[in-house]
């Protein structure tokens, strides 16, 4: 039987130890900081302003030692800060185990970070990411297996598992739990998950979620599950786990989260710091268009969705998002070593610098025995001396012209410097053209591939390119060709990618992502049914880890969302709440006016509808497609922007105008944003 009194005494003891370690570390920090300052001051005073060769050698020998001491100082400060946070909640659970080789049971306390007793060097708190802590997340007592990296599977007998609710250093409750979501402990923690931003789920990780979080990082991982199954939260805990597991060869800068919209990075920004890790960078797929030529105007995702919703013919989009196009691109690139590459003539002031015919001859004749990317690099090497020669000639001519000016405009040296600056700036475009291999006509290659597949789509695309327009669905194939042909624009430093809402990505988009981040393994998360795009073109494989339990919303909301798509698989494990309600627009206005909550979503049809609704409602905020900061309060957003977020109250406007069959997946996505209250609002008459 779990004793709350005994656990409270244990907590006091641990907090006392934390205080001792914290105070000792504070004193050590104060002392070593003073010593470091003195060493720096002494080194500077000894060297003075005039640094002789001998002094330089001496100083170069001192610097590494100072740098090491400063890094150690930073590490001590980080530990001190961590201890300050740890005192408020040192741990959140405990598991009592018995090893076959040990006669006595051992009780392990599980927290966000490990803590050692400095007098014995024994661990008194285990980081939740340690292998043995995995036993805490098993859903049963008795025999539990867990994996130790580089060692293999281990087995222990789990005798007891308890969950401790600790806030601000006070033990509020203790639960004897087998970590099923219906337990009182977890229901206590999941009263309402919809806060202003996403939080860590480390204290409520379930066995199936734990298994995914700790999956081997040496292979790509696809996780599918319904709304509220914790997919995004799992991704964040998995990032923290991988950073812990590979802490000597990977840090936050080696990871990237590809998010469904610009706000999502801010929405998830607090999770990793809460777990003691630095936040990783986040970006949308659309931002990869920065790797393409800036002479074009690129269609944003929201423009793309709204265009296709009113389009009478979606043939071009379907082709450009298909496996058929991906296969054609790969096949075309494979044959470029023999024929088919297209070059642009490089010009300087309308004069040919290198013609397309000349570049073709270099590629297919002079350098024909080298791989494609090597041939292009060799062409670069061939062009650089010519570029420098032309630049130097232009500088000399400009210098000569300046010197002929009859009035005084500077000394000869100043005029030469002016000429260099002017011509270097003027020729910078040509320099970058060569450096970025812009003489390779990627757009023409793309058009050639489209012509083979559908001449009408090719012509439509050509017309857009002539108008300097690139549609959203053209970004991926152009980017893929750029990387595969030029060998540029790769991001080798990224070792792991998290791709959320992966069902929204076409085969071509996923291939482009893989090409850019060629060294990265991927954790991909999605739901086959959460679709807001009017013409779905996802590339989900059949091999996936499937989650079937939904924890987030009330049972009533989850059952409603299931009814929209005929889902009989998802198991609702949330709390009970009020039924889904239908409201007139007037009732919606009255309800909204009396609602005191900072987690309210008013979901409109599109950007125009958002503006129309916002003009009628006081004290609401608009969420736009290019907004980078997640805003809490009463927010109005177009339906396709609601993905990934969760809100306590959700109002779906114009619900009666949706086609319940054609729009069932869109309605399912919107309705599942609600955690506690869902309202279906009729159109304003």
Short mmCIF file of C-alpha atoms in Angstrom, two decimals, residues 197-422:
data_model
loop_
_atom_site.label_atom_id
_atom_site.label_comp_id
_atom_site.label_asym_id
_atom_site.label_seq_id
_atom_site.Cartn_x
_atom_site.Cartn_y
_atom_site.Cartn_z
CA UNK A 197 1.01 26.18 -26.13
CA UNK A 198 1.88 22.50 -26.22
CA UNK A 199 3.36 21.00 -23.05
CA UNK A 200 5.41 17.91 -22.32
CA UNK A 201 3.58 14.59 -21.85
CA UNK A 202 6.54 12.93 -20.16
CA UNK A 203 4.55 12.22 -16.97
CA UNK A 204 1.69 10.56 -18.87
CA UNK A 205 3.48 8.62 -21.61
CA UNK A 206 1.66 5.37 -22.35
CA UNK A 207 3.28 2.05 -23.21
CA UNK A 208 2.58 2.25 -26.95
CA UNK A 209 3.82 5.84 -27.02
CA UNK A 210 6.95 4.91 -25.05
CA UNK A 211 7.73 2.19 -27.57
CA UNK A 212 7.66 4.73 -30.40
CA UNK A 213 9.69 7.35 -28.52
CA UNK A 214 12.50 4.84 -27.96
CA UNK A 215 12.54 3.39 -31.47
CA UNK A 216 15.94 2.89 -33.12
CA UNK A 217 17.00 6.12 -34.83
CA UNK A 218 18.91 4.29 -37.59
CA UNK A 219 15.81 4.01 -39.76
CA UNK A 220 12.89 6.16 -40.84
CA UNK A 221 9.79 5.92 -38.70
CA UNK A 222 6.17 6.45 -39.77
CA UNK A 223 3.61 6.88 -36.99
CA UNK A 224 -0.09 7.11 -37.79
CA UNK A 225 -2.88 7.73 -35.34
CA UNK A 226 -6.15 9.57 -34.74
CA UNK A 227 -6.47 13.08 -33.26
CA UNK A 228 -5.49 13.14 -29.61
CA UNK A 229 -3.32 10.03 -29.78
CA UNK A 230 -0.31 12.17 -28.89
CA UNK A 231 1.57 12.00 -32.22
CA UNK A 232 3.14 15.46 -32.05
CA UNK A 233 3.82 15.12 -28.34
CA UNK A 234 5.48 11.78 -29.02
CA UNK A 235 7.66 13.50 -31.62
CA UNK A 236 8.82 16.09 -29.09
CA UNK A 237 9.62 13.44 -26.46
CA UNK A 238 11.39 11.42 -29.16
CA UNK A 239 13.57 14.43 -29.99
CA UNK A 240 14.50 14.74 -26.31
CA UNK A 241 15.20 11.00 -26.16
CA UNK A 242 17.43 11.03 -29.26
CA UNK A 243 19.33 14.07 -28.00
CA UNK A 244 19.95 12.20 -24.75
CA UNK A 245 20.87 8.93 -26.47
CA UNK A 246 23.25 10.56 -28.98
CA UNK A 247 24.37 13.49 -26.82
CA UNK A 248 28.04 13.10 -27.80
CA UNK A 249 27.40 13.33 -31.55
CA UNK A 250 24.12 15.21 -31.98
CA UNK A 251 22.65 18.43 -30.61
CA UNK A 252 19.54 20.53 -31.24
CA UNK A 253 21.14 22.18 -34.29
CA UNK A 254 21.27 18.77 -35.99
CA UNK A 255 17.49 18.39 -35.85
CA UNK A 256 14.68 20.07 -37.76
CA UNK A 257 10.90 20.02 -37.35
CA UNK A 258 8.96 20.48 -40.61
CA UNK A 259 5.65 21.92 -39.47
CA UNK A 260 2.22 22.30 -41.12
CA UNK A 261 2.21 26.11 -40.79
CA UNK A 262 4.41 28.98 -39.64
CA UNK A 263 2.80 29.26 -36.18
CA UNK A 264 3.42 25.67 -35.23
CA UNK A 265 7.07 26.24 -34.38
CA UNK A 266 6.04 28.74 -31.72
CA UNK A 267 3.23 26.46 -30.52
CA UNK A 268 5.67 23.64 -29.69
CA UNK A 269 8.55 25.89 -28.58
CA UNK A 270 8.19 25.27 -24.84
CA UNK A 271 8.22 21.46 -24.87
CA UNK A 272 11.95 20.77 -25.22
CA UNK A 273 13.09 23.45 -22.74
CA UNK A 274 10.61 21.94 -20.28
CA UNK A 275 12.46 18.65 -20.79
CA UNK A 276 15.84 20.29 -20.29
CA UNK A 277 16.82 20.41 -23.97
CA UNK A 278 17.35 23.31 -26.33
CA UNK A 279 14.56 23.97 -28.83
CA UNK A 280 15.15 22.72 -32.35
CA UNK A 281 14.54 24.79 -35.46
CA UNK A 282 11.17 24.54 -37.16
CA UNK A 283 10.10 25.46 -40.68
CA UNK A 284 7.39 24.75 -43.23
CA UNK A 285 7.96 22.96 -46.52
CA UNK A 286 7.07 26.18 -48.33
CA UNK A 287 10.18 27.91 -46.98
CA UNK A 288 12.32 25.54 -49.04
CA UNK A 289 11.38 27.68 -52.04
CA UNK A 290 14.19 29.99 -50.86
CA UNK A 291 16.56 27.48 -52.45
CA UNK A 292 15.10 28.23 -55.89
CA UNK A 293 15.58 31.27 -58.12
CA UNK A 294 14.38 34.51 -56.58
CA UNK A 295 13.22 35.88 -59.92
CA UNK A 296 9.87 34.09 -59.46
CA UNK A 297 6.80 34.78 -57.33
CA UNK A 298 5.91 31.65 -55.35
CA UNK A 299 2.35 30.70 -54.49
CA UNK A 300 1.87 30.18 -50.74
CA UNK A 301 0.11 27.12 -49.33
CA UNK A 302 -3.08 28.99 -48.38
CA UNK A 303 -3.31 30.50 -51.89
CA UNK A 304 -2.75 27.04 -53.32
CA UNK A 305 -5.54 25.45 -51.24
CA UNK A 306 -8.02 28.22 -52.01
CA UNK A 307 -7.19 28.07 -55.74
CA UNK A 308 -7.78 24.32 -55.90
CA UNK A 309 -11.03 24.57 -53.96
CA UNK A 310 -12.54 26.57 -56.81
CA UNK A 311 -10.66 24.88 -59.67
CA UNK A 312 -12.70 23.04 -62.30
CA UNK A 313 -9.68 21.04 -63.49
CA UNK A 314 -7.05 19.66 -61.12
CA UNK A 315 -5.19 17.52 -63.67
CA UNK A 316 -1.96 19.54 -63.41
CA UNK A 317 -1.86 19.36 -59.62
CA UNK A 318 -2.58 15.64 -59.57
CA UNK A 319 0.21 14.95 -62.07
CA UNK A 320 2.74 17.16 -60.27
CA UNK A 321 2.02 15.43 -56.96
CA UNK A 322 2.09 11.89 -58.31
CA UNK A 323 4.43 8.95 -58.09
CA UNK A 324 4.32 9.01 -61.90
CA UNK A 325 6.09 12.38 -62.00
CA UNK A 326 8.62 11.29 -59.38
CA UNK A 327 9.51 8.21 -61.45
CA UNK A 328 9.80 10.37 -64.58
CA UNK A 329 12.16 12.82 -62.82
CA UNK A 330 14.39 10.01 -61.57
CA UNK A 331 14.44 8.38 -65.02
CA UNK A 332 15.19 11.68 -66.79
CA UNK A 333 18.05 12.53 -64.44
CA UNK A 334 19.49 9.03 -64.87
CA UNK A 335 19.82 9.66 -68.64
CA UNK A 336 21.25 13.19 -68.46
CA UNK A 337 24.81 11.88 -68.60
CA UNK A 338 24.11 10.89 -72.22
CA UNK A 339 21.74 13.64 -73.38
CA UNK A 340 19.02 16.07 -72.40
CA UNK A 341 20.65 18.62 -70.12
CA UNK A 342 19.75 22.22 -70.95
CA UNK A 343 22.02 25.26 -70.55
CA UNK A 344 21.40 29.00 -70.62
CA UNK A 345 23.74 31.41 -72.38
CA UNK A 346 25.61 33.54 -69.84
CA UNK A 347 25.64 37.19 -70.80
CA UNK A 348 27.42 40.30 -69.58
CA UNK A 349 25.72 43.51 -70.68
CA UNK A 350 23.87 41.62 -73.43
CA UNK A 351 27.13 40.21 -74.74
CA UNK A 352 27.58 36.40 -74.63
CA UNK A 353 30.06 35.33 -71.98
CA UNK A 354 29.51 31.59 -72.51
CA UNK A 355 26.92 30.29 -74.97
CA UNK A 356 24.59 27.36 -74.31
CA UNK A 357 26.22 25.53 -77.23
CA UNK A 358 29.66 25.97 -75.69
CA UNK A 359 28.47 24.77 -72.29
CA UNK A 360 26.81 21.74 -73.91
CA UNK A 361 30.07 20.88 -75.67
CA UNK A 362 32.00 21.12 -72.41
CA UNK A 363 29.45 18.89 -70.66
CA UNK A 364 29.03 16.19 -73.31
CA UNK A 365 32.46 16.24 -74.96
CA UNK A 366 35.33 17.65 -72.92
CA UNK A 367 34.12 16.33 -69.54
CA UNK A 368 32.03 13.37 -70.75
CA UNK A 369 33.89 10.79 -68.65
CA UNK A 370 32.98 12.41 -65.30
CA UNK A 371 29.73 12.11 -63.27
CA UNK A 372 27.13 14.86 -63.81
CA UNK A 373 27.93 16.93 -60.72
CA UNK A 374 31.69 16.67 -61.41
CA UNK A 375 31.16 17.86 -64.99
CA UNK A 376 29.34 20.94 -63.73
CA UNK A 377 32.09 21.67 -61.21
CA UNK A 378 34.68 21.37 -64.00
CA UNK A 379 32.68 23.82 -66.12
CA UNK A 380 32.78 26.20 -63.15
CA UNK A 381 36.58 25.84 -62.99
CA UNK A 382 36.74 26.49 -66.72
CA UNK A 383 34.71 29.69 -66.43
CA UNK A 384 36.40 31.30 -63.39
CA UNK A 385 39.63 32.46 -65.17
CA UNK A 386 37.54 33.84 -68.01
CA UNK A 387 35.32 35.70 -65.55
CA UNK A 388 38.35 37.20 -63.78
CA UNK A 389 39.85 38.20 -67.12
CA UNK A 390 36.68 39.97 -68.24
CA UNK A 391 36.29 41.62 -64.80
CA UNK A 392 39.89 42.88 -64.78
CA UNK A 393 39.50 44.22 -68.32
CA UNK A 394 36.32 46.09 -67.30
CA UNK A 395 38.08 47.51 -64.23
CA UNK A 396 40.99 48.78 -66.34
CA UNK A 397 38.62 50.39 -68.86
CA UNK A 398 36.60 52.03 -66.08
CA UNK A 399 39.77 53.28 -64.35
CA UNK A 400 40.98 54.73 -67.62
CA UNK A 401 37.64 56.48 -68.15
CA UNK A 402 37.67 57.96 -64.66
CA UNK A 403 41.18 59.28 -65.10
CA UNK A 404 40.10 61.10 -68.27
CA UNK A 405 37.63 63.23 -66.29
CA UNK A 406 38.97 66.78 -66.44
CA UNK A 407 37.75 67.89 -63.01
CA UNK A 408 39.39 66.50 -59.89
CA UNK A 409 37.45 63.49 -58.54
CA UNK A 410 40.22 61.75 -56.57
CA UNK A 411 43.76 60.42 -56.64
CA UNK A 412 44.76 57.63 -59.03
CA UNK A 413 44.61 55.13 -56.17
CA UNK A 414 41.13 56.34 -55.20
CA UNK A 415 39.94 56.13 -58.82
CA UNK A 416 41.28 52.60 -59.17
CA UNK A 417 39.52 51.62 -55.94
CA UNK A 418 36.27 53.17 -57.22
CA UNK A 419 36.55 51.26 -60.49
CA UNK A 420 37.12 47.97 -58.65
CA UNK A 421 34.06 48.55 -56.44
CA UNK A 422 31.80 49.54 -59.35
#
